[in-house]
């Protein structure tokens, strides 16, 4: 049984590609066979991630007569490679189908009249059928373009489950509401399931207790230095210490209250949107600005011990549970 999962969003930069590729790599490492497709026809990015050039692009297959096998590339060795070279760590497989980023290629795929567009959509369906027939993957993960665009809708039409990623911000939320009400319901009424993924939420970057202690210690050191220099000007050391400490404490309390308010506001917004659009939140991923994702960011979830990897693991588990529930409905 093959499940198709699509990532979509109202606005760009919400983390579709990052989460889709990490989830795919994670599932492959868990022993599944996964095929990740770049259907972000308008601005494909997976090729730069993986640094591979396929024999043929998805564009060639859809528009021309490229052979199906030339479009799909097995990149399992990229995931299962350790420092000594390729070493199989699991029976999983990761295949990718990439899109060309040349402008003329995407213009071709935008299609002309509605008959031609129908033909392209039919070819996309055939592409998925062929994929299932040839590779029998457990999951087909599809990365799409943001917004309501022809190819995003085509990709959503193929999906059993789609994830709508969004960031905290008014434009995102209002646009998302509109998009879900106008578009998503027509897909979900045919049986696909959709979920919200809140990405880059606040919270993680607040200093932890340890870090706070460090900040406090370094502040105290700085205070002592201040005291010494002020002492030289014959100020009273005790009164300065308590005044500086008080200011520090006040500042810290203020920051904590602000963070608490922000968190509450965030949770309220999440709940409200979830209710308004009738979609469950399947994952909330903080903004992990401490890991500057490298070019190999699709490997974060399989190579680095980090809370981001835990979120991807939990997303995979919840998704599998939802798919099971869907089957038993
Ligand atoms: N949870 C996160 N914490 C920190 N940075 C993140 C997180 N998720 C994604 N990013 C970063 O945000 C940027 C945008 O992410 P990504 O390219 O995955 O978004 P996208 O939705 O695919 O964008 P587009 O719509 O343009 O294709 C990337 O630089 C990525 O590294
Ligand atoms: Mg993207």
Coordinates of N, CA and C in Angstrom, one line a residue, residues 198-313:
X198 N 2.4 23.9 12.5 CA 2.9 25.3 12.8 C 4.4 25.2 12.9
X199 N 5.0 26.0 12.1 CA 6.5 25.9 12.0 C 7.1 27.2 12.5
X200 N 8.3 27.1 13.0 CA 9.1 28.3 13.4 C 8.3 29.1 14.5
X201 N 7.7 28.3 15.4 CA 7.0 29.0 16.5 C 8.0 29.4 17.6
X202 N 7.6 30.4 18.4 CA 8.5 31.0 19.4 C 8.7 30.0 20.6
X203 N 9.7 30.2 21.3 CA 9.8 29.4 22.6 C 11.2 28.8 22.8
X204 N 11.7 28.2 21.7 CA 12.9 27.5 21.8 C 14.1 28.4 22.2
X205 N 14.1 29.6 21.6 CA 15.3 30.4 21.7 C 15.4 31.2 23.1
X206 N 14.3 31.0 23.9 CA 14.4 31.6 25.3 C 15.5 30.9 26.0
X207 N 16.3 31.6 26.8 CA 17.4 31.0 27.5 C 16.9 29.9 28.4
X208 N 17.5 28.8 28.5 CA 17.1 27.7 29.4 C 17.7 28.2 30.8
X209 N 17.3 27.4 31.9 CA 17.7 27.7 33.2 C 19.3 27.8 33.3
X210 N 19.9 26.8 32.7 CA 21.4 26.8 32.7 C 21.9 28.1 32.0
X211 N 21.3 28.3 30.8 CA 21.8 29.5 30.1 C 21.6 30.7 30.9
X212 N 20.4 30.8 31.6 CA 20.1 32.0 32.4 C 21.2 32.1 33.5
X213 N 21.5 31.0 34.1 CA 22.6 31.0 35.1 C 23.9 31.6 34.6
X214 N 24.2 31.2 33.3 CA 25.4 31.7 32.7 C 25.3 33.2 32.5
X215 N 24.1 33.6 32.0 CA 23.9 35.0 31.7 C 24.1 35.8 33.0
X216 N 23.4 35.2 34.1 CA 23.4 35.9 35.4 C 24.9 36.0 35.8
X217 N 25.6 34.9 35.7 CA 27.0 34.9 36.2 C 27.8 35.9 35.4
X218 N 27.6 35.9 34.1 CA 28.5 36.9 33.4 C 28.0 38.3 33.7
X219 N 26.7 38.5 34.0 CA 26.3 39.8 34.4 C 26.9 40.2 35.7
X220 N 27.0 39.2 36.6 CA 27.5 39.5 37.9 C 29.0 39.9 37.8
X221 N 29.7 39.1 36.9 CA 31.1 39.4 36.7 C 31.2 40.9 36.2
X222 N 30.4 41.2 35.2 CA 30.4 42.5 34.6 C 30.1 43.6 35.7
X223 N 29.1 43.2 36.6 CA 28.8 44.2 37.7 C 30.0 44.4 38.6
X224 N 30.7 43.3 38.9 CA 31.9 43.4 39.8 C 32.9 44.4 39.1
X225 N 33.0 44.2 37.8 CA 34.0 45.1 37.1 C 33.5 46.5 37.2
X226 N 32.2 46.7 37.0 CA 31.6 48.0 37.1 C 31.9 48.6 38.5
X227 N 31.7 47.7 39.5 CA 31.8 48.1 40.9 C 33.3 48.6 41.1
X228 N 34.2 47.8 40.6 CA 35.6 48.1 40.9 C 35.9 49.5 40.2
X229 N 35.4 49.6 39.0 CA 35.7 50.9 38.3 C 35.0 52.1 39.0
X230 N 33.8 51.8 39.5 CA 33.0 52.9 40.1 C 33.6 53.1 41.5
X231 N 34.1 52.0 42.1 CA 34.8 52.2 43.4 C 35.9 53.2 43.4
X232 N 36.6 53.0 42.2 CA 37.7 54.0 42.0 C 37.2 55.4 42.1
X233 N 35.9 55.5 41.7 CA 35.4 56.9 41.8 C 34.8 57.2 43.1
X234 N 35.0 56.2 44.1 CA 34.6 56.3 45.5 C 33.1 56.2 45.7
X235 N 32.4 55.4 44.8 CA 31.0 55.1 45.0 C 30.9 54.0 46.1
X236 N 29.7 53.8 46.7 CA 29.5 52.7 47.7 C 29.3 51.4 47.0
X237 N 30.1 50.4 47.2 CA 30.0 49.1 46.4 C 28.6 48.4 46.8
X238 N 28.2 48.4 48.0 CA 27.0 47.7 48.4 C 25.7 48.2 47.7
X239 N 25.6 49.5 47.7 CA 24.4 50.1 47.1 C 24.4 49.9 45.6
X240 N 25.6 49.9 45.0 CA 25.6 49.7 43.5 C 25.3 48.2 43.2
X241 N 25.7 47.3 44.0 CA 25.5 45.9 43.7 C 24.0 45.6 43.8
X242 N 23.3 46.2 44.9 CA 21.9 45.9 45.0 C 21.1 46.6 43.9
X243 N 21.5 47.8 43.5 CA 20.8 48.5 42.5 C 20.9 47.7 41.1
X244 N 22.1 47.3 40.8 CA 22.3 46.6 39.5 C 21.6 45.3 39.5
X245 N 21.6 44.6 40.7 CA 20.9 43.3 40.8 C 19.4 43.5 40.6
X246 N 18.9 44.5 41.2 CA 17.4 44.8 41.1 C 17.0 45.0 39.7
X247 N 17.8 45.8 39.0 CA 17.5 46.1 37.6 C 17.6 44.8 36.8
X248 N 18.6 44.0 37.1 CA 18.7 42.7 36.3 C 17.5 41.8 36.5
X249 N 17.1 41.7 37.8 CA 16.0 40.9 38.2 C 14.7 41.3 37.5
X250 N 14.5 42.7 37.5 CA 13.3 43.2 36.9 C 13.3 42.9 35.4
X251 N 14.5 43.1 34.8 CA 14.6 42.8 33.4 C 14.2 41.4 33.0
X252 N 14.8 40.5 33.9 CA 14.6 39.1 33.7 C 13.1 38.7 33.8
X253 N 12.5 39.3 34.9 CA 11.0 39.0 35.1 C 10.2 39.5 33.9
X254 N 10.6 40.7 33.5 CA 9.8 41.2 32.3 C 9.9 40.3 31.1
X255 N 11.1 39.8 30.8 CA 11.3 39.0 29.7 C 10.5 37.7 29.8
X256 N 10.5 37.1 31.1 CA 9.8 35.9 31.3 C 8.3 36.1 31.1
X257 N 7.8 37.3 31.6 CA 6.3 37.6 31.4 C 6.0 37.7 29.9
X258 N 6.9 38.4 29.2 CA 6.7 38.6 27.8 C 6.6 37.3 27.0
X259 N 7.5 36.4 27.4 CA 7.6 35.1 26.7 C 6.3 34.3 27.0
X260 N 5.9 34.4 28.3 CA 4.7 33.7 28.7 C 3.5 34.2 27.9
X261 N 3.4 35.5 27.8 CA 2.2 36.1 27.0 C 2.3 35.7 25.6
X262 N 3.5 35.7 25.0 CA 3.7 35.3 23.6 C 3.2 33.9 23.4
X263 N 3.6 33.0 24.3 CA 3.2 31.6 24.2 C 1.7 31.4 24.3
X264 N 1.1 32.1 25.3 CA -0.4 32.0 25.4 C -1.1 32.5 24.1
X265 N -0.6 33.6 23.6 CA -1.2 34.2 22.4 C -1.0 33.2 21.3
X266 N 0.1 32.6 21.2 CA 0.4 31.6 20.1 C -0.6 30.4 20.2
X267 N -0.7 29.9 21.4 CA -1.6 28.7 21.6 C -3.0 29.1 21.3
X268 N -3.5 30.3 21.7 CA -4.8 30.8 21.4 C -5.0 30.8 19.9
X269 N -4.0 31.4 19.2 CA -4.1 31.5 17.7 C -4.2 30.2 17.1
X270 N -3.4 29.2 17.5 CA -3.4 27.9 17.0 C -4.7 27.2 17.1
X271 N -5.2 27.3 18.4 CA -6.5 26.7 18.6 C -7.7 27.3 17.8
X272 N -7.6 28.6 17.7 CA -8.7 29.4 17.0 C -8.7 29.0 15.6
X273 N -7.5 29.0 15.0 CA -7.4 28.7 13.5 C -7.8 27.2 13.3
X274 N -7.3 26.4 14.1 CA -7.7 24.9 14.0 C -9.2 24.7 14.0
X275 N -9.8 25.4 14.9 CA -11.3 25.3 15.0 C -12.0 25.9 13.8
X276 N -11.5 27.1 13.4 CA -12.2 27.8 12.3 C -12.1 27.1 11.0
X277 N -10.9 26.4 10.7 CA -10.8 25.7 9.5 C -11.1 24.2 9.6
X278 N -11.3 23.8 10.8 CA -11.7 22.4 11.0 C -10.5 21.4 10.7
X279 N -9.3 21.9 11.0 CA -8.1 21.1 10.7 C -7.3 20.9 12.0
X280 N -6.9 19.6 12.3 CA -6.2 19.3 13.5 C -4.7 19.8 13.3
X281 N -4.1 20.3 14.4 CA -2.7 20.6 14.4 C -1.9 19.3 14.6
X282 N -1.1 18.8 13.7 CA -0.4 17.5 13.8 C 1.0 17.8 14.4
X283 N 1.5 19.0 14.2 CA 2.8 19.2 14.8 C 3.1 20.7 15.0
X284 N 3.8 21.0 16.0 CA 4.3 22.4 16.2 C 5.8 22.4 16.3
X285 N 6.4 23.1 15.4 CA 7.9 23.0 15.4 C 8.5 24.4 15.7
X286 N 9.3 24.5 16.8 CA 9.8 25.8 17.1 C 10.9 26.2 16.0
X287 N 11.1 27.5 16.1 CA 12.2 28.1 15.3 C 13.5 27.7 15.9
X288 N 14.2 26.9 15.2 CA 15.5 26.4 15.8 C 16.6 27.2 15.1
X289 N 16.8 28.5 15.6 CA 17.7 29.3 14.9 C 19.2 29.0 15.3
X290 N 19.3 28.0 16.3 CA 20.7 27.6 16.6 C 21.3 26.7 15.6
X291 N 20.4 26.0 14.9 CA 21.0 25.1 13.8 C 20.9 25.8 12.5
X292 N 21.9 26.4 12.1 CA 21.8 27.0 10.7 C 21.8 25.9 9.8
X293 N 20.7 25.6 9.2 CA 20.6 24.5 8.3 C 21.6 24.6 7.2
X294 N 22.4 23.5 7.0 CA 23.4 23.6 5.9 C 22.7 23.1 4.6
X295 N 23.5 23.0 3.6 CA 23.0 22.5 2.3 C 22.4 21.1 2.5
X296 N 22.9 20.4 3.5 CA 22.5 19.0 3.7 C 21.4 19.0 4.8
X297 N 20.6 20.0 4.8 CA 19.6 20.1 5.9 C 18.6 19.0 5.9
X298 N 18.5 18.3 4.7 CA 17.5 17.2 4.7 C 18.0 16.0 5.5
X299 N 19.2 16.1 6.0 CA 19.8 15.0 6.8 C 19.7 15.4 8.3
X300 N 19.2 16.5 8.6 CA 19.2 16.9 10.1 C 18.5 15.9 10.9
X301 N 17.4 15.4 10.5 CA 16.6 14.5 11.3 C 17.2 13.1 11.4
X302 N 18.1 12.8 10.5 CA 18.7 11.4 10.6 C 20.1 11.5 11.1
X303 N 20.7 12.6 11.2 CA 22.1 12.7 11.6 C 22.4 13.4 12.9
X304 N 21.5 14.3 13.3 CA 21.8 15.2 14.4 C 20.9 14.9 15.6
X305 N 21.4 14.8 16.7 CA 20.6 14.6 17.9 C 20.1 16.0 18.3
X306 N 18.9 16.4 18.0 CA 18.4 17.7 18.2 C 16.9 17.7 18.4
X307 N 16.3 18.6 19.1 CA 14.9 18.6 19.2 C 14.1 18.6 17.9
X308 N 14.8 19.2 16.9 CA 14.1 19.2 15.5 C 13.9 17.8 15.1
X309 N 14.9 16.9 15.3 CA 14.9 15.5 14.9 C 13.7 14.8 15.6
X310 N 13.6 15.2 16.9 CA 12.5 14.6 17.7 C 11.1 15.0 17.1
X311 N 11.0 16.2 16.7 CA 9.7 16.7 16.1 C 9.4 15.9 14.8
X312 N 10.4 15.7 14.1 CA 10.2 14.9 12.8 C 9.8 13.5 13.1
X313 N 10.4 12.9 14.1 CA 10.1 11.5 14.5 C 8.6 11.5 15.0

